[in-house]
Coordinates of N, CA and C in Angstrom, one line a residue:
M26 N 120.9 124.0 146.1 CA 122.0 123.6 145.2 C 122.5 124.8 144.4
Y27 N 121.6 125.6 143.8 CA 122.0 126.7 143.0 C 122.7 127.7 143.9
R28 N 122.1 127.9 145.1 CA 122.6 128.9 146.1 C 124.1 128.5 146.4
D29 N 124.4 127.3 146.8 CA 125.7 126.8 147.1 C 126.7 127.0 145.9
T30 N 126.2 126.7 144.7 CA 127.1 126.9 143.6 C 127.4 128.3 143.3
L31 N 126.4 129.2 143.4 CA 126.7 130.7 143.2 C 127.6 131.2 144.3
I32 N 127.4 130.9 145.5 CA 128.2 131.4 146.6 C 129.7 130.9 146.5
Q33 N 129.8 129.6 146.2 CA 131.2 129.0 145.9 C 131.8 129.7 144.8
L34 N 131.1 130.0 143.7 CA 131.6 130.7 142.5 C 132.1 132.1 142.9
F35 N 131.4 132.8 143.7 CA 131.8 134.2 144.2 C 133.1 134.1 144.9
H36 N 133.2 133.1 145.8 CA 134.5 132.9 146.6 C 135.6 132.6 145.6
E37 N 135.4 131.7 144.7 CA 136.4 131.3 143.8 C 136.9 132.4 142.9
I38 N 136.0 133.3 142.4 CA 136.3 134.4 141.6 C 137.2 135.3 142.4
L39 N 136.8 135.7 143.6 CA 137.7 136.6 144.4 C 139.0 136.0 144.7
H40 N 139.1 134.7 145.0 CA 140.4 134.0 145.3 C 141.2 134.0 144.1
M41 N 140.7 133.6 142.9 CA 141.5 133.5 141.7 C 141.9 134.9 141.2
E42 N 141.1 135.9 141.4 CA 141.5 137.2 140.9 C 142.7 137.7 141.8
E43 N 142.6 137.5 143.1 CA 143.7 137.8 143.9 C 145.0 137.1 143.6
K44 N 144.8 135.8 143.4 CA 145.9 134.9 143.1 C 146.6 135.3 141.7
T45 N 145.7 135.7 140.8 CA 146.2 136.1 139.5 C 146.9 137.4 139.5
I46 N 146.4 138.3 140.4 CA 147.1 139.7 140.5 C 148.4 139.6 141.2
I47 N 148.5 138.8 142.2 CA 149.7 138.7 143.0 C 150.7 137.7 142.3
T48 N 151.5 138.3 141.4 CA 152.5 137.5 140.7 C 153.8 138.2 141.1
D49 N 154.9 137.6 140.7 CA 156.2 138.1 141.0 C 156.3 139.6 140.5
R50 N 155.7 139.8 139.4 CA 155.8 141.1 138.7 C 155.0 142.2 139.5
F51 N 153.8 141.8 140.0 CA 152.9 142.7 140.7 C 152.6 142.3 142.1
R52 N 153.6 141.8 142.8 CA 153.4 141.3 144.2 C 153.2 142.5 145.2
D53 N 153.4 143.7 144.8 CA 153.3 144.8 145.8 C 151.9 145.5 145.7
I54 N 151.0 144.9 145.0 CA 149.6 145.5 145.0 C 148.6 144.5 145.4
S55 N 147.5 145.0 145.9 CA 146.4 144.2 146.3 C 145.2 144.2 145.3
N56 N 144.2 143.4 145.6 CA 143.1 143.3 144.7 C 142.4 144.7 144.7
N57 N 142.3 145.3 145.8 CA 141.8 146.7 145.9 C 142.5 147.7 145.1
D58 N 143.9 147.6 145.1 CA 144.7 148.5 144.3 C 144.4 148.2 142.8
M59 N 144.2 147.0 142.4 CA 144.0 146.7 141.0 C 142.6 147.3 140.6
H60 N 141.6 147.3 141.5 CA 140.4 147.9 141.1 C 140.5 149.4 141.0
I61 N 141.4 150.0 141.7 CA 141.6 151.4 141.5 C 142.3 151.7 140.2
I62 N 143.3 150.8 139.9 CA 144.0 150.9 138.6 C 143.0 150.8 137.5
E63 N 142.1 149.8 137.6 CA 141.1 149.6 136.6 C 140.2 150.8 136.4
A64 N 139.8 151.4 137.5 CA 138.9 152.6 137.5 C 139.6 153.8 136.9
I65 N 140.9 153.9 137.1 CA 141.6 155.0 136.4 C 141.7 154.8 134.9
G66 N 142.0 153.6 134.5 CA 142.0 153.2 133.1 C 143.2 153.7 132.4
I67 N 143.3 153.4 131.1 CA 144.5 153.7 130.3 C 144.3 154.8 129.3
S68 N 143.1 155.5 129.4 CA 142.9 156.6 128.5 C 143.4 157.9 129.1
E69 N 142.6 158.9 129.0 CA 143.0 160.2 129.5 C 143.1 160.3 131.1
P70 N 143.9 161.2 131.6 CA 143.9 161.3 133.1 C 142.5 161.6 133.6
R71 N 142.2 161.1 134.8 CA 140.8 161.3 135.4 C 140.9 162.1 136.7
S72 N 139.9 162.8 137.0 CA 139.9 163.5 138.3 C 139.7 162.5 139.4
M73 N 140.2 162.9 140.6 CA 140.1 162.1 141.7 C 138.6 161.9 142.1
S74 N 137.8 162.9 141.9 CA 136.4 162.8 142.3 C 135.7 161.8 141.4
A75 N 136.0 161.8 140.1 CA 135.4 160.9 139.1 C 135.8 159.4 139.5
V76 N 137.0 159.2 139.8 CA 137.5 157.8 140.1 C 136.8 157.4 141.4
A77 N 136.7 158.3 142.4 CA 136.1 158.0 143.7 C 134.6 157.7 143.5
R78 N 134.0 158.4 142.7 CA 132.5 158.2 142.4 C 132.4 156.8 141.7
D79 N 133.2 156.4 140.8 CA 133.1 155.1 140.1 C 133.3 154.0 141.1
L80 N 134.1 154.2 142.1 CA 134.4 153.2 143.1 C 133.5 153.2 144.3
S81 N 132.7 154.2 144.3 CA 131.7 154.4 145.5 C 132.5 154.6 146.8
V82 N 133.5 155.4 146.7 CA 134.3 155.8 148.0 C 134.5 157.3 148.0
T83 N 134.9 157.8 149.2 CA 135.1 159.2 149.3 C 136.5 159.6 148.7
V84 N 136.6 160.8 148.3 CA 137.9 161.3 147.8 C 139.0 161.1 148.8
G85 N 138.7 161.3 150.1 CA 139.6 161.1 151.2 C 140.1 159.6 151.2
T86 N 139.2 158.7 151.1 CA 139.6 157.3 151.1 C 140.5 157.0 149.9
L87 N 140.1 157.5 148.8 CA 140.8 157.2 147.5 C 142.2 157.8 147.6
T88 N 142.3 159.0 148.2 CA 143.6 159.7 148.3 C 144.7 158.8 149.0
I89 N 144.2 158.1 150.1 CA 145.2 157.3 150.8 C 145.7 156.1 149.9
A90 N 144.8 155.5 149.2 CA 145.2 154.5 148.3 C 146.0 155.0 147.1
I91 N 145.7 156.1 146.6 CA 146.5 156.7 145.5 C 147.9 157.1 146.0
N92 N 148.0 157.6 147.2 CA 149.3 157.9 147.7 C 150.2 156.7 147.7
N93 N 149.7 155.5 148.1 CA 150.4 154.3 148.1 C 150.8 153.8 146.6
L94 N 149.8 154.0 145.7 CA 150.1 153.6 144.3 C 151.1 154.5 143.7
V95 N 151.1 155.8 144.1 CA 152.1 156.7 143.5 C 153.5 156.3 144.1
K96 N 153.6 156.0 145.3 CA 154.9 155.5 145.9 C 155.4 154.3 145.3
K97 N 154.5 153.4 144.8 CA 154.8 152.1 144.2 C 155.0 152.3 142.7
S98 N 154.9 153.5 142.2 CA 155.1 153.9 140.8 C 154.0 153.3 139.8
Y99 N 152.8 153.1 140.3 CA 151.7 152.6 139.4 C 150.9 153.8 138.9
V100 N 150.9 154.9 139.6 CA 150.0 156.0 139.3 C 150.8 157.3 139.3
K101 N 150.4 158.2 138.4 CA 150.9 159.6 138.4 C 149.8 160.5 138.8
R102 N 150.2 161.6 139.5 CA 149.2 162.5 140.0 C 149.7 163.9 139.6
V103 N 148.8 164.7 138.9 CA 149.1 166.1 138.6 C 147.9 167.0 138.8
R104 N 148.2 168.3 138.9 CA 147.1 169.3 139.0 C 146.6 169.6 137.6
S105 N 145.3 169.8 137.5 CA 144.8 170.2 136.2 C 145.3 171.6 135.8
E106 N 145.6 171.7 134.5 CA 146.0 173.0 134.0 C 144.8 174.0 133.9
K107 N 143.6 173.5 133.7 CA 142.4 174.3 133.6 C 141.9 174.8 134.9
D108 N 142.1 173.9 135.9 CA 141.6 174.3 137.3 C 142.5 173.6 138.3
R109 N 143.4 174.5 138.9 CA 144.5 174.0 139.8 C 143.9 173.3 141.0
R110 N 142.6 173.4 141.3 CA 142.1 172.7 142.5 C 141.8 171.2 142.2
V111 N 141.7 170.9 140.9 CA 141.4 169.5 140.5 C 142.7 168.7 140.3
V112 N 142.7 167.6 141.0 CA 143.8 166.6 140.9 C 143.5 165.5 139.9
L113 N 144.4 165.3 139.0 CA 144.2 164.3 137.9 C 145.1 163.1 138.2
V114 N 144.6 161.9 138.0 CA 145.4 160.7 138.1 C 145.4 160.0 136.8
S115 N 146.6 159.4 136.5 CA 146.7 158.5 135.3 C 147.7 157.4 135.7
L116 N 147.7 156.4 134.8 CA 148.6 155.2 135.1 C 150.0 155.5 134.5
S117 N 151.0 155.1 135.2 CA 152.3 155.1 134.7 C 152.5 153.9 133.8
D118 N 153.7 153.7 133.2 CA 153.9 152.5 132.4 C 153.7 151.2 133.2
K119 N 154.2 151.2 134.4 CA 154.0 150.1 135.3 C 152.5 149.8 135.6
G120 N 151.8 150.9 135.8 CA 150.3 150.8 136.1 C 149.6 150.3 134.8
R121 N 150.0 150.7 133.7 CA 149.3 150.2 132.4 C 149.6 148.7 132.2
Q122 N 150.8 148.3 132.6 CA 151.1 146.9 132.5 C 150.2 146.1 133.5
A123 N 150.0 146.6 134.7 CA 149.2 145.9 135.7 C 147.7 145.9 135.1
Y124 N 147.3 147.0 134.6 CA 146.0 147.1 134.0 C 145.8 146.0 132.9
R125 N 146.7 145.9 132.0 CA 146.6 144.9 130.9 C 146.6 143.5 131.5
H126 N 147.4 143.3 132.5 CA 147.5 142.0 133.1 C 146.2 141.5 133.7
H127 N 145.5 142.5 134.3 CA 144.2 142.2 134.9 C 143.1 142.0 133.8
Q128 N 143.2 142.8 132.8 CA 142.3 142.7 131.7 C 142.4 141.3 131.0
Q129 N 143.6 140.8 130.9 CA 143.8 139.5 130.3 C 143.1 138.4 131.1
F130 N 143.2 138.5 132.4 CA 142.5 137.6 133.3 C 141.0 137.7 133.1
Q131 N 140.5 138.9 133.1 CA 139.1 139.1 132.9 C 138.6 138.6 131.6
N132 N 139.3 138.8 130.5 CA 139.0 138.3 129.2 C 138.9 136.8 129.2
E133 N 139.9 136.2 129.8 CA 140.0 134.7 129.8 C 138.8 134.2 130.6
M134 N 138.4 134.8 131.7 CA 137.3 134.4 132.5 C 136.0 134.5 131.7
V135 N 135.8 135.6 131.0 CA 134.6 135.7 130.2 C 134.5 134.7 129.1
E136 N 135.6 134.5 128.4 CA 135.7 133.4 127.4 C 135.3 132.1 127.9
A137 N 135.9 131.7 129.1 CA 135.6 130.4 129.7 C 134.2 130.3 130.1
T138 N 133.6 131.4 130.6 CA 132.2 131.4 131.0 C 131.3 131.1 129.8
L139 N 131.6 131.7 128.7 CA 130.7 131.6 127.5 C 131.0 130.4 126.6
H140 N 132.1 129.8 126.9 CA 132.5 128.6 126.0 C 131.4 127.6 126.0
G141 N 131.0 127.2 124.8 CA 130.1 126.1 124.6 C 128.6 126.5 124.7
L142 N 128.4 127.8 125.0 CA 127.0 128.3 125.1 C 126.5 128.7 123.7
D143 N 125.2 128.4 123.4 CA 124.7 129.0 122.2 C 124.1 130.4 122.5
E144 N 123.6 131.0 121.5 CA 123.2 132.4 121.6 C 122.1 132.6 122.7
E145 N 121.1 131.7 122.7 CA 120.0 131.7 123.7 C 120.6 131.5 125.1
Q146 N 121.5 130.6 125.3 CA 122.1 130.4 126.6 C 122.9 131.6 127.0
T147 N 123.6 132.1 126.1 CA 124.4 133.3 126.4 C 123.5 134.5 126.9
Q148 N 122.4 134.7 126.2 CA 121.5 135.8 126.5 C 120.8 135.5 127.9
T149 N 120.5 134.3 128.2 CA 120.0 133.9 129.5 C 121.0 134.2 130.6
L150 N 122.3 133.8 130.4 CA 123.3 134.1 131.3 C 123.5 135.6 131.5
I151 N 123.5 136.3 130.5 CA 123.7 137.8 130.6 C 122.6 138.4 131.4
Q152 N 121.3 137.9 131.1 CA 120.2 138.4 131.9 C 120.4 138.1 133.4
A153 N 120.8 136.9 133.7 CA 121.0 136.6 135.1 C 122.1 137.5 135.7
M154 N 123.2 137.7 135.0 CA 124.3 138.6 135.5 C 123.8 140.0 135.7
E155 N 122.9 140.5 134.8 CA 122.4 141.8 134.9 C 121.5 141.9 136.1
N156 N 120.7 140.8 136.4 CA 119.9 140.8 137.6 C 120.8 140.9 138.9
L157 N 121.9 140.2 138.8 CA 122.8 140.2 140.0 C 123.4 141.6 140.1
R158 N 123.9 142.2 139.0 CA 124.4 143.5 139.1 C 123.4 144.5 139.7
D159 N 122.2 144.4 139.2 CA 121.1 145.3 139.8 C 120.9 145.0 141.3
F160 N 121.0 143.8 141.7 CA 120.8 143.5 143.1 C 122.0 144.1 143.9
F161 N 123.2 144.0 143.4 CA 124.3 144.6 144.1 C 124.2 146.1 144.2
Y162 N 123.7 146.7 143.1 CA 123.5 148.2 143.0 C 122.5 148.6 144.1
E163 N 121.3 147.9 144.1 CA 120.3 148.3 145.0 C 120.7 148.0 146.5
Y164 N 121.3 146.9 146.7 CA 121.8 146.5 148.0 C 122.8 147.5 148.6
G165 N 123.6 148.0 147.7 CA 124.6 149.0 148.1 C 124.0 150.3 148.5
K166 N 122.8 150.6 148.1 CA 122.1 151.9 148.4 C 121.5 151.8 149.8
K167 N 121.4 150.6 150.3 CA 120.7 150.5 151.7 C 121.5 151.1 152.8

């Protein structure tokens, strides 16, 4: 019973995340694109290698996706002034809007998950989620 509930939940999260991302405003990006936008973030420009490392992909794989996001005006790419070999990426205004859109969905999802839970229940849920995160991390290393 727990197994079926968790598996269904994973499917629902992926489906709802994709459905939430694909709106009239952001219909030209995918769930994968949004994860790249999220990894770039809204603070300082980041190196391609740092973003690739965070996403557990090669710089070559990331380059293909970044090229598409640049064409769609979500991402800006520049060479570092300190080291011209380093390529830095940052979000454009459109990219920041997409980032905030996705953050809003995630915030609402977390609030709904924790709604009605007391502190002990919240800590138990967080421990379970940390166990799951650790499983994914270790499974990904295989």
